[in-house]
Amino acid sequence: MQSPLLFRILLALYPRRFRRRYGDDVLAAMQSRRDELYRAGRHPGRLASVLFRDLAFALPRAWLTYGPRRRSRVFSPSEEIPTMSNLLADLRTVFRRLFHKPGLAVIAVLAMGLGIGLTTAMFSIINGVMLKGLPFDEPHEVVALNRVNLSEGPGRLIGRIHDYRDLVERQTTFEYLAGMEIVPANVSPPGQDPEYLNAASVTANMFTLLGTTPARGRTFSVDDEVPGGPSVAVVGYRFWQDRLSGASDVVGSTFRVNGAQTTVIGVMPEGFEFPFNQQLWLPLQVDIDAFGRTDGPNLLMVGRLADGVTMAQAQGDLERIMRGLGEEYPETNEGMTMLMGLYVREIIGYQMPQFLFTMLGAVSLVLVIACANVANLLLARASLRSKEVAICSALGASRARVFGQLLMEAGMIASLGALVGIGLGKLGIDLFNRALTALPGSLPFWFDISIDPDVLLFVVGLTLAASLLSGLLPAVQASGAELSNVLKDVARGGSSLRIGRLSRALVVVEVAFCCALLVAAGLMVRSVTNMSSIDYPFQVDGLLTAQVALPPSDYPDAMTQRLFFEELGGRLHAIPGAEAASIATDLPVVGFDNGRYAIEGQTYQADRDYPSARIGSVDPDYFASLEAPVLEGRAFTIADNADGMPVAIVNQAFVATHFANESAIGQRVSIRGVLTTGQTERDDDIWYTIVGVVPDLYLDAQLFILGVEAIYTPFAQRPASAASVMVRSTGDPLELTDAVRKAVTAIDPDLPISGVSTLRASIDNTQQFLRIFGVMFTIFGAAALFLATVGLYGVLAFSVSQRTHEVGLRVALGAAPSDVVGLVMRQGMRQLVVGMLLGLLLAAGLGRLLSFVLYDVQPLDPVVFGGIVVILTVTGLVASYLPARRATWVDPLVAMRSE
């Protein structure tokens, strides 16, 4: 009977050489298979699907069995064609073999689960922080713009309001371009205490840009942007529920915002908190023409790319516009450009992605170690079954089927490990999220660290990769064994697989990766420890801190701001239990914005040539409240008021940079500009005389080191609309919270205080994020150490079991137990030493990748490297000694008889 056309079509999928030699035989076998199915009563309509399935499963095996390297094999029409039933039979066989020794199977599954679980947890963090992006439609089209001078590198994500208008009018690559200003908002719902919120004044098209419609009411229109227009607001879902009681008639209701009666026109849906964690949005009502090009609010600019426009095209358009502005307005725009990037990437900065991907690479090493462990286990099992495999091949089993069964075994271990890994990953994610809740402030609203479909897809890919990594080498080795060699080796107690070198090489890889991870963990732990033990030159404990922000509607100028904080300072000093109190534009250690300054007598060619420092305003009691000494000159006094001579105090780092060989007292500086909210932006026509030198009180947020240049001016001479208060207490500082709040509301009932904490907690919170990742690195290192130790022990134990005859013969010939122990331990220590040498080289590179987050620790810190060498040496000695000790228990007569 002529073969059906379907068979011939399916046969075309086979290798050409195979079709030429064995095509007729395959067609005959498939015809026989069809007749067999027909006789068995299979419905004619399903014959084609069954035959297609059989041939589909046979296709991969045909490539392996009848490819170019198997030319001499003769295909027999009676040879079994792999079917689904064969696959299920192979699965059952693999399952029985795997759990014939359940202890080894459990160890392999747990090792794989540990590697997959840690990697899954780390990928979930990266996915939730960076890869998901904003929870809006087409988040990859939402970008942030940054006005920078290329010679200085990227700066803060801000742009001049005049530049924003020019970009809106001239750009051709954005569907929408919106601007916003982060503003403080003191809100007072009817009948409730005032509350401080981080609000945003936004252009009307911001909500349209993001593609989000309100849950109730409407968003802003162009009419709402008119300067002096109606006082309206859009509120967040959480604010509506918590502070406005979820009232159904919220749209049209009013409450006070920064002293002005404001009407609610809309409520955003749950989860919308753009741009950071805002719960209140106000219209950006700015008369741009009333400001010069160097004045006016600075805006965060975001855009949505037009359809079909690439990032490169949009960037080119921005550069074209900025070049034109540089030619038109050289005094403000020459040398300036506009850079852009995905919103999430720009907001979190460049260090966070670098750190997260470094950690993902580190935890991937744990997975590689786990795969190496499973590969060693499968090598050992394949070695013990080498005779069985070779005989099966001699009886007709194809190499492809043997290869498939061995690879299937690795896949089953990886799959079970993936189930364990998902559970461990979920546990790790829960612990990480719990740790994040302890961080100060709110995390960005788009952070969503969970096991979602993207993570599950990652786990599937990870499982496939782990299956190949752990199973490919054992499968290739075992499926290629020849019967004659196996029988010869078995006769003399060997193994035709020759797995010794390969197995030992896998252990060397494990030790190397383990060493690198332990060094990285040691560097992180030591860095966090050093940060926790910084000897600050002031008294950290006993200080209550809080922030107060004045609404511009009620406190529009420097005089009203000065009078308010002067009265507040007097009330704070009068609080019972307060030893000292002060007001400043920010707190020590991490406070104050950077600003540029000039030193009298020096010349600067352009704005970028002016040096920068931390610049802030403090009252006369600031250094006394901190118990910080004045090293030279004097502190501020009440005589340093608005009518007095402009004066300044600098820190040691400033003196070391500019006046190392002379006294700084009497020198003069001018402040070119700072970014502190509500403070004068430029007052370079005022020269401040340096009257004092104090210790370094501030920490570099990037390098985590004391020694950042700082300039202090009297608060009375440079007041601000927002300031921090510090009150030193004789007891628990937090017990003064109500007294501080009453001192503020006694002056203005609509003013809240925010950010209440102790100075110690504020400082510790700046280090909390690194502590979390330090703990994670420690977990990675501990997991790697455990897996490497198990791997070394397992290889040596298997080696001892394979050399029972040899050990027995040595003992029979007079070898002492110490000789046997030395024989085994030398093998283990050779692997350990080689692995450590490679690991130390790898650790040097990993340490340099982490150098940007290390505090007072060198990437090649000898203490950490030496400590890890000791730990690995001791662990390796123990892992080598146990199987070596077991070898001394071999009875020579039993060993000889067993062979």
Short mmCIF file of C-alpha atoms in Angstrom, two decimals, residues 526-683:
data_model
loop_
_atom_site.label_atom_id
_atom_site.label_comp_id
_atom_site.label_asym_id
_atom_site.label_seq_id
_atom_site.Cartn_x
_atom_site.Cartn_y
_atom_site.Cartn_z
CA ARG A 526 32.67 45.71 56.97
CA SER A 527 31.46 48.80 55.12
CA VAL A 528 28.14 48.81 56.99
CA THR A 529 29.96 48.22 60.27
CA ASN A 530 32.28 51.16 59.61
CA MET A 531 29.35 53.41 58.77
CA SER A 532 27.60 52.43 61.99
CA SER A 533 30.66 53.31 64.04
CA ILE A 534 31.46 56.74 62.58
CA ASP A 535 32.81 59.04 65.26
CA TYR A 536 30.85 62.20 64.55
CA PRO A 537 32.33 65.45 65.91
CA PHE A 538 29.05 66.30 67.64
CA GLN A 539 26.58 64.70 70.04
CA VAL A 540 24.11 62.65 68.00
CA ASP A 541 21.86 61.37 70.79
CA GLY A 542 19.19 63.28 72.66
CA LEU A 543 17.97 65.45 69.76
CA LEU A 544 14.41 65.66 68.44
CA THR A 545 14.11 66.81 64.84
CA ALA A 546 11.14 67.99 62.76
CA GLN A 547 10.43 70.12 59.71
CA VAL A 548 8.24 73.18 59.23
CA ALA A 549 7.26 74.60 55.81
CA LEU A 550 5.66 78.04 55.46
CA PRO A 551 3.04 78.59 52.73
CA PRO A 552 4.09 81.33 50.27
CA SER A 553 0.63 82.87 50.39
CA ASP A 554 1.00 83.75 54.07
CA TYR A 555 4.79 84.16 54.19
CA PRO A 556 5.70 85.62 50.80
CA ASP A 557 9.03 87.28 51.62
CA ALA A 558 12.20 86.97 53.68
CA MET A 559 10.96 89.32 56.40
CA THR A 560 7.81 87.34 57.23
CA GLN A 561 9.77 84.08 57.15
CA ARG A 562 12.45 85.51 59.45
CA LEU A 563 9.90 86.81 61.98
CA PHE A 564 8.08 83.49 62.13
CA PHE A 565 11.19 81.40 62.82
CA GLU A 566 12.58 83.93 65.31
CA GLU A 567 9.36 83.64 67.33
CA LEU A 568 9.39 79.85 66.97
CA GLY A 569 12.98 79.70 68.25
CA GLY A 570 11.98 81.59 71.39
CA ARG A 571 9.05 79.23 72.03
CA LEU A 572 11.24 76.16 71.52
CA HIS A 573 13.71 77.37 74.14
CA ALA A 574 10.84 77.78 76.60
CA ILE A 575 9.69 74.13 76.33
CA PRO A 576 10.11 72.37 79.71
CA GLY A 577 12.84 69.73 79.46
CA ALA A 578 14.54 71.36 76.48
CA GLU A 579 18.25 71.91 77.09
CA ALA A 580 18.82 73.63 73.73
CA ALA A 581 16.98 74.35 70.50
CA SER A 582 17.91 75.59 67.06
CA ILE A 583 16.58 76.19 63.56
CA ALA A 584 18.39 75.48 60.30
CA THR A 585 17.56 74.83 56.69
CA ASP A 586 18.42 71.16 57.20
CA LEU A 587 19.95 68.55 59.49
CA PRO A 588 23.61 67.56 59.91
CA VAL A 589 25.18 64.52 58.21
CA VAL A 590 22.96 64.51 55.10
CA GLY A 591 21.48 68.00 55.02
CA PHE A 592 21.79 71.07 52.83
CA ASP A 593 21.70 71.33 49.07
CA ASN A 594 24.79 71.86 47.00
CA GLY A 595 25.44 75.38 45.79
CA ARG A 596 28.18 77.28 44.01
CA TYR A 597 30.27 79.97 45.57
CA ALA A 598 33.13 82.32 44.78
CA ILE A 599 36.16 83.27 46.88
CA GLU A 600 37.20 86.89 46.84
CA GLY A 601 40.35 87.49 44.84
CA GLN A 602 39.91 84.48 42.55
CA THR A 603 38.63 84.62 38.98
CA TYR A 604 36.27 82.21 37.25
CA GLN A 605 35.80 82.02 33.50
CA ALA A 606 32.35 80.41 33.43
CA ASP A 607 29.63 79.17 35.80
CA ARG A 608 31.00 75.64 35.73
CA ASP A 609 34.33 76.91 37.10
CA TYR A 610 32.79 77.99 40.41
CA PRO A 611 33.40 75.45 43.19
CA SER A 612 30.48 73.81 44.99
CA ALA A 613 29.76 73.06 48.63
CA ARG A 614 26.92 72.31 51.01
CA ILE A 615 25.37 75.69 51.76
CA GLY A 616 22.77 76.33 54.42
CA SER A 617 21.48 78.79 56.99
CA VAL A 618 21.56 78.18 60.75
CA ASP A 619 20.60 80.17 63.81
CA PRO A 620 23.07 81.21 66.57
CA ASP A 621 22.22 78.14 68.70
CA TYR A 622 22.86 75.55 65.97
CA PHE A 623 26.39 74.45 66.94
CA ALA A 624 25.61 74.66 70.67
CA SER A 625 22.58 72.38 70.20
CA LEU A 626 24.80 69.86 68.42
CA GLU A 627 27.56 70.33 71.03
CA ALA A 628 29.91 70.82 68.09
CA PRO A 629 33.03 72.86 68.89
CA VAL A 630 34.11 75.98 67.03
CA LEU A 631 37.71 75.23 66.09
CA GLU A 632 38.71 78.75 65.12
CA GLY A 633 37.05 82.14 65.34
CA ARG A 634 33.52 82.35 66.74
CA ALA A 635 29.98 81.06 66.31
CA PHE A 636 27.07 83.17 65.16
CA THR A 637 25.43 85.55 67.65
CA ILE A 638 22.17 87.49 67.78
CA ALA A 639 24.15 90.44 66.46
CA ASP A 640 24.46 88.61 63.12
CA ASN A 641 21.00 89.76 62.09
CA ALA A 642 19.53 91.11 58.89
CA ASP A 643 21.06 94.52 59.50
CA GLY A 644 24.48 93.22 60.50
CA MET A 645 27.56 92.57 58.40
CA PRO A 646 27.13 89.44 56.25
CA VAL A 647 29.18 86.66 57.87
CA ALA A 648 29.78 82.97 57.30
CA ILE A 649 31.27 79.93 59.03
CA VAL A 650 33.09 77.22 57.05
CA ASN A 651 34.17 73.69 57.89
CA GLN A 652 37.57 72.02 57.97
CA ALA A 653 37.19 70.52 54.50
CA PHE A 654 36.63 74.01 53.07
CA VAL A 655 39.73 75.34 54.83
CA ALA A 656 41.85 72.38 53.72
CA THR A 657 40.87 72.99 50.10
CA HIS A 658 41.31 76.75 49.91
CA PHE A 659 43.25 78.02 52.92
CA ALA A 660 45.58 75.20 53.91
CA ASN A 661 48.53 77.57 54.37
CA GLU A 662 46.73 80.57 55.85
CA SER A 663 43.86 81.44 58.12
CA ALA A 664 40.36 81.44 56.66
CA ILE A 665 39.17 84.00 59.22
CA GLY A 666 38.55 87.32 57.50
CA GLN A 667 38.35 85.86 53.99
CA ARG A 668 35.18 86.55 52.01
CA VAL A 669 32.92 84.38 49.87
CA SER A 670 29.82 85.01 47.78
CA ILE A 671 27.09 82.48 47.15
CA ARG A 672 26.28 81.99 43.50
CA GLY A 673 23.13 79.91 43.98
CA VAL A 674 21.56 77.06 45.91
CA LEU A 675 18.52 74.90 45.34
CA THR A 676 17.04 74.90 48.82
CA THR A 677 13.26 75.32 48.70
CA GLY A 678 12.15 78.85 49.40
CA GLN A 679 15.63 80.34 49.72
CA THR A 680 17.20 83.06 47.64
CA GLU A 681 18.60 81.45 44.51
CA ARG A 682 21.32 83.98 43.67
CA ASP A 683 22.86 86.61 45.90
#
